[in-house]
Tab-separated table of C-alpha atoms in Angstrom:
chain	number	residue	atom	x	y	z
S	1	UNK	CA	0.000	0.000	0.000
S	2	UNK	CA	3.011	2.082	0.650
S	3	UNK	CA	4.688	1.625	-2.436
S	4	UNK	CA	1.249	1.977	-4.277
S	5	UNK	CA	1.041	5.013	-2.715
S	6	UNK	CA	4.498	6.617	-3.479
S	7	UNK	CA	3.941	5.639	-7.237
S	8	UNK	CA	0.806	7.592	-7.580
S	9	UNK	CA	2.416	10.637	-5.571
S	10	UNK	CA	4.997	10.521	-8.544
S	11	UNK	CA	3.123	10.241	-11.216
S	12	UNK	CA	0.634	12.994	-9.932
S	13	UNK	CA	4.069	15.365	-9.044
S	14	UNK	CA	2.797	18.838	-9.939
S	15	UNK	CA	5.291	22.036	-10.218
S	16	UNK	CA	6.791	22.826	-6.365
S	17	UNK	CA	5.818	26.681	-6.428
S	18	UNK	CA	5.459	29.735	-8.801
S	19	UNK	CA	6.418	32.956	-8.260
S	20	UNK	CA	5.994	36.133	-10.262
S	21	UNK	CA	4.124	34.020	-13.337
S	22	UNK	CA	7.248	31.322	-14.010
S	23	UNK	CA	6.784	27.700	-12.505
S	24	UNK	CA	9.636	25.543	-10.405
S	25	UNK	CA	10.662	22.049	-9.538
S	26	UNK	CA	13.060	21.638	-6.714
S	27	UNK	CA	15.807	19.791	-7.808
S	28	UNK	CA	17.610	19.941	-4.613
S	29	UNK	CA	17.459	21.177	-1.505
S	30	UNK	CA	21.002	20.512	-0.238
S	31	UNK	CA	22.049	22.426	-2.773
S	32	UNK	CA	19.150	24.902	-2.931
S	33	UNK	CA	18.634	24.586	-6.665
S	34	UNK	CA	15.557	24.569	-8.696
S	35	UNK	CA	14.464	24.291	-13.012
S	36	UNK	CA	11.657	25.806	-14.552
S	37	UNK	CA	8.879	23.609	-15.360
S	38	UNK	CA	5.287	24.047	-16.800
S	39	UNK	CA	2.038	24.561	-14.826
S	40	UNK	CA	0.377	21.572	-13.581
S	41	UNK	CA	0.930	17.812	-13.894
S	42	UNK	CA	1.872	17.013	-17.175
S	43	UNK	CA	3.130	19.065	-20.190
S	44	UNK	CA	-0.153	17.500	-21.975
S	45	UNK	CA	-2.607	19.006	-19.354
S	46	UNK	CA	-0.466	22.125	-18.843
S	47	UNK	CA	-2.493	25.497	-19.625
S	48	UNK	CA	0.570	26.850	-21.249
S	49	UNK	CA	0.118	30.071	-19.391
S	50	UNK	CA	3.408	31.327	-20.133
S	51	UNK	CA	3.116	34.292	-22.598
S	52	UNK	CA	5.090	37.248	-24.125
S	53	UNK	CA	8.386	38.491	-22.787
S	54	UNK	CA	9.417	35.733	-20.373
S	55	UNK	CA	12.631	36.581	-17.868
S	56	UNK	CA	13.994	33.912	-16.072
S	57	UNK	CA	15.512	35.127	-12.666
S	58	UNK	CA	19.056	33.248	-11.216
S	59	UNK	CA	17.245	33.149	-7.675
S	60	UNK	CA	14.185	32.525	-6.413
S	61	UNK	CA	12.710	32.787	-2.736
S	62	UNK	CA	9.979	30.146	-1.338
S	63	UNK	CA	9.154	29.178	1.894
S	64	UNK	CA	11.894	31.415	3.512
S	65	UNK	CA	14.676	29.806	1.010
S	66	UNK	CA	16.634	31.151	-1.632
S	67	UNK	CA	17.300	29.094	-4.735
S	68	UNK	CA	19.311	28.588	-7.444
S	69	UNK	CA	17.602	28.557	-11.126
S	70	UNK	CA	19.990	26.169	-12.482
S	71	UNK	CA	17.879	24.440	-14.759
S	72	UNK	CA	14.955	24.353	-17.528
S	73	UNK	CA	12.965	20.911	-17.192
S	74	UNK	CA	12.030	18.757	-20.298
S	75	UNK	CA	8.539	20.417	-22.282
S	76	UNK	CA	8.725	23.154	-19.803
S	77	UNK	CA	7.592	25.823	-22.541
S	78	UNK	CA	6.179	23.496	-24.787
S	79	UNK	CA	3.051	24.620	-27.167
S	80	UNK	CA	3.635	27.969	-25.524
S	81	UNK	CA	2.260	29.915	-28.053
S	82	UNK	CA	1.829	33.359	-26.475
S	83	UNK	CA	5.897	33.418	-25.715
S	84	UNK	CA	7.350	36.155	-27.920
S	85	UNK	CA	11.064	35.918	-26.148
S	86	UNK	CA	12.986	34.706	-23.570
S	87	UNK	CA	15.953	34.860	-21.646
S	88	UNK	CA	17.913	32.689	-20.055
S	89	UNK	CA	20.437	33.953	-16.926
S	90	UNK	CA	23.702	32.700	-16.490
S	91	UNK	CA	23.105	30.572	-13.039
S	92	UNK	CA	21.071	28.158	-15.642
S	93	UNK	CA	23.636	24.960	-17.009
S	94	UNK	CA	21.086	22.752	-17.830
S	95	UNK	CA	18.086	22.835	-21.019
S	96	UNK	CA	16.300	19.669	-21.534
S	97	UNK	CA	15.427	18.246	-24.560
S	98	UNK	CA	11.807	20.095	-26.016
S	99	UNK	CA	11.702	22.782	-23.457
S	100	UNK	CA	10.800	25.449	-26.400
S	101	UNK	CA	9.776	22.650	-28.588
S	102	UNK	CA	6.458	24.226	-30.859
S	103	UNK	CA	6.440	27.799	-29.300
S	104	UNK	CA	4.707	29.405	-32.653
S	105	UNK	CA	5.553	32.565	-31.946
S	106	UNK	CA	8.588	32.641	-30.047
S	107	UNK	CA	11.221	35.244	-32.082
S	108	UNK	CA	14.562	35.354	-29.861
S	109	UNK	CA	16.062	33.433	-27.036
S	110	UNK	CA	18.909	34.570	-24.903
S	111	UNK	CA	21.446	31.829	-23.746
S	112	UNK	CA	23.677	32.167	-21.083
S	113	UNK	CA	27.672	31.366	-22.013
S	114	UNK	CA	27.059	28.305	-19.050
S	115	UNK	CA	25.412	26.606	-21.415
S	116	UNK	CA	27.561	23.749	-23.849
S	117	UNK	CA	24.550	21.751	-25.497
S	118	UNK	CA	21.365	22.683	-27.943
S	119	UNK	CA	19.146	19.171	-26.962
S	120	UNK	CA	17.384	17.200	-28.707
S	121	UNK	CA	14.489	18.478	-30.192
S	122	UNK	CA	14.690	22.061	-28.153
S	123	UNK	CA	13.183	24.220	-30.552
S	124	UNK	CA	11.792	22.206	-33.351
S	125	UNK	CA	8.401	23.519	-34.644
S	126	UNK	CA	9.256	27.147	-33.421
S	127	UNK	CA	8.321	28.235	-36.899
S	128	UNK	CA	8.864	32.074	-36.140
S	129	UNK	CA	12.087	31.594	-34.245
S	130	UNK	CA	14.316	33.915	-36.090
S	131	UNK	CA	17.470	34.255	-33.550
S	132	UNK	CA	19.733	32.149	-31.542
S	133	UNK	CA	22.663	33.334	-29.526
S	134	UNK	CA	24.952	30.109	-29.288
S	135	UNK	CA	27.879	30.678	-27.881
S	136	UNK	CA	32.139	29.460	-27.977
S	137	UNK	CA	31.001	27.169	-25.237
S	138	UNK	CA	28.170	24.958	-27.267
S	139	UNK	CA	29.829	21.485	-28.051
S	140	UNK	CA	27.118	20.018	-29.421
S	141	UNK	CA	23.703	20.382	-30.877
S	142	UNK	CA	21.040	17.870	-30.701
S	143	UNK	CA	18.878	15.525	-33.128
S	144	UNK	CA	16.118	17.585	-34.471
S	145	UNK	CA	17.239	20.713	-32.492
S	146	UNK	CA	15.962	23.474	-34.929
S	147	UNK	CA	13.738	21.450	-37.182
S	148	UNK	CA	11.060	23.076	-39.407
S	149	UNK	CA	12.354	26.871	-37.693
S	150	UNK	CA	11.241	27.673	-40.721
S	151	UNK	CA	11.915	31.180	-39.787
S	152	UNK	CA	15.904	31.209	-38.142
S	153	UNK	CA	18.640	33.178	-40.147
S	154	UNK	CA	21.067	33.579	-37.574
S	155	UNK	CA	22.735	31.122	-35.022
S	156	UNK	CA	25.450	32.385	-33.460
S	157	UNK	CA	28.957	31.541	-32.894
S	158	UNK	CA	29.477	27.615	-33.786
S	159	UNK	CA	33.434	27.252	-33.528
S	160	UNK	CA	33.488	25.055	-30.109
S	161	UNK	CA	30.782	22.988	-32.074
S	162	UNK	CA	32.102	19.548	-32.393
S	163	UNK	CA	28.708	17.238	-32.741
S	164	UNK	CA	25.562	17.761	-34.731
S	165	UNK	CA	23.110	15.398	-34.833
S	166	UNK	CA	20.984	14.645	-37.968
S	167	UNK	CA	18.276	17.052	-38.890
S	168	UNK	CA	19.193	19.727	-36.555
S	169	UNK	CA	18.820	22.363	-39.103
S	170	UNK	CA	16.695	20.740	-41.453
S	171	UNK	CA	13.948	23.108	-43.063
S	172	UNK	CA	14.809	26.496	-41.781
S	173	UNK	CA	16.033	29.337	-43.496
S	174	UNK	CA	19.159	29.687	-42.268
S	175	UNK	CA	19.897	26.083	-44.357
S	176	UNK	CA	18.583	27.786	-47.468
S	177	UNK	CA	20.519	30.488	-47.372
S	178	UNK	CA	24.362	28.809	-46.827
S	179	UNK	CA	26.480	28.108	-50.111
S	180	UNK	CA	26.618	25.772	-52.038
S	181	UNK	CA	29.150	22.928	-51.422
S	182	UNK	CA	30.232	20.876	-48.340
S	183	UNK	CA	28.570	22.583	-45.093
S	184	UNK	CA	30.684	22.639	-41.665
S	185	UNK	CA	29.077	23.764	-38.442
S	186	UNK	CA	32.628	24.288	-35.926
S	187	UNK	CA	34.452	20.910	-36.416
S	188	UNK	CA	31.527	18.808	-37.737
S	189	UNK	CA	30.534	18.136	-41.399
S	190	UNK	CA	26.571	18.790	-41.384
S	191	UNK	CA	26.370	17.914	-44.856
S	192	UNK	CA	26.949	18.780	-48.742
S	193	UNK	CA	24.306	21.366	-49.198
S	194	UNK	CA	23.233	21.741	-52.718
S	195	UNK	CA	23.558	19.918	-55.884
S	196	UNK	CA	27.181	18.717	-57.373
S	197	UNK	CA	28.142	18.263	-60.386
S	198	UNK	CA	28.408	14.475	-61.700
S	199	UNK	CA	31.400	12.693	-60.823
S	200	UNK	CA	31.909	15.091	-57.720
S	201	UNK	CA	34.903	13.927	-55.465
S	202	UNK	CA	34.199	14.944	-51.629
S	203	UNK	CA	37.451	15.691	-49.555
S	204	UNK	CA	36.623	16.341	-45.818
S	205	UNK	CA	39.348	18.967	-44.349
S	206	UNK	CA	41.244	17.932	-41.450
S	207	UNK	CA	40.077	18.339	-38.225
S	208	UNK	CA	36.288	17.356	-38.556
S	209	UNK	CA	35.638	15.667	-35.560
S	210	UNK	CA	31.703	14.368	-36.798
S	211	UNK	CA	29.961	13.855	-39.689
S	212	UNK	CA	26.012	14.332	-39.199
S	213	UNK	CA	24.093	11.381	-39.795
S	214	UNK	CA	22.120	11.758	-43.448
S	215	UNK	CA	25.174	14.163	-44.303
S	216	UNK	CA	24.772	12.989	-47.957
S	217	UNK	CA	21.062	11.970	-47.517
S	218	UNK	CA	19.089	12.991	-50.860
S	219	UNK	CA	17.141	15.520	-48.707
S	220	UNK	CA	20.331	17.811	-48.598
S	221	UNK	CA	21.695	17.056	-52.137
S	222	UNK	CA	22.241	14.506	-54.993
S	223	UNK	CA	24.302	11.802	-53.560
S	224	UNK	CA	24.659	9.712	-56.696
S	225	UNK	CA	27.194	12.167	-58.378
S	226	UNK	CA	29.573	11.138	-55.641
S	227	UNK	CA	32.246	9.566	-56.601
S	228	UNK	CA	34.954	9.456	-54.073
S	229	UNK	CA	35.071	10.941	-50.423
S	230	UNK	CA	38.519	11.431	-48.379
């Protein structure tokens, strides 16, 4: 009955607290942290209340307790359609994977320079996402991270980028607009973007450290004029 009992508690887990319109889980309180979250008890029966210009603070008070914001939980703005922008502080490390996954309207986000990974399918469906600060300190960059951001031009600095995963960039603008020929994001080849000439012979400059899965994938270009890769 115990055990029964602790189950159901879990899988009924709303947010902790709110304050000033954002939503928390405590994540510890030896350490006093906390992530945002969504309202409620699942992202599916969350009312998405989060709207506009959203500012996430580095500390929050509750019950006589200052936390850390150290964190933004899985789906936490997800279907969020009234969010317009929003920035993330510095005291925040960690993004889970679809935390601004279909925000329709979302424009801009800030990221702080703590941040070293875009995850998996963060902002996919954000079809009016047009900016995104990454920084020197972004490794990697998930599967799915920006697909169908229809709208995104501009990405930021992507030299310390050493892993993309496939599709990350797949139908946006930003794709469109790169040149024609073998496409590097930092150290990793996301693909051959365009269409070669027959009997095209592929030599990968030293120093890649990935190649994106569906690099050569028909989606991105014509892979049967390849004739050689180094």
């Amino acid at each position: 009955a115990a055990m029964t009992a602790l189950l159901c508690s879990i899988a009924t887990q709303a947010h902790d607290f709110e304050t000033e319109g954002i939503y928390y889980n405590i994540t510890s309180e030896t350490d006093l942290t906390v992530e945002v979250t969504f309202e409620g008890t699942s992202y599916a029966s969350s009312k998405r209340t989060y709207a506009d210009s959203v500012v996430i603070p580095t500390t929050v008070s509750y019950n006589n307790k200052t936390y850390s914001v150290t964190g933004i939980g899985e789906r936490a703005f997800f279907k969020c359609e009234k969010v317009t922008n929003i920035v993330v502080p510095n005291s925040v490390t960690t993004i889970k994977p679809y935390a601004f996954n279909t925000c329709a309207n979302l424009k801009s986000v800030t990221l702080p320079a703590t941040i070293d990974k875009i995850d998996n399918y963060l902002f996919q469906n954000s079809s009016n996402l047009e900016t995104v600060n990454l920084n020197e300190n972004i490794k990697s960059i998930g599967n799915r991270a920006f697909f169908k951001c229809t709208a995104l031009t501009e990405i930021g600095n992507t030299d310390g980028v050493t892993f993309v995963d496939q599709k990350a960039f797949s139908d946006t603008k930003w794709l469109n607009e790169q040149p024609e020929g073998l496409l590097y994001i930092g150290k990793n080849l996301y693909c051959y973007h365009g269409s070669p000439d027959a009997d095209t012979t592929i030599v990968i400059k030293d120093g890649t450290t990935n190649i994106t899965g569906y690099a050569f994938d028909e989606s991105n270009t014509n892979p049967e004029r390849f004739t050689a890769i180094t």
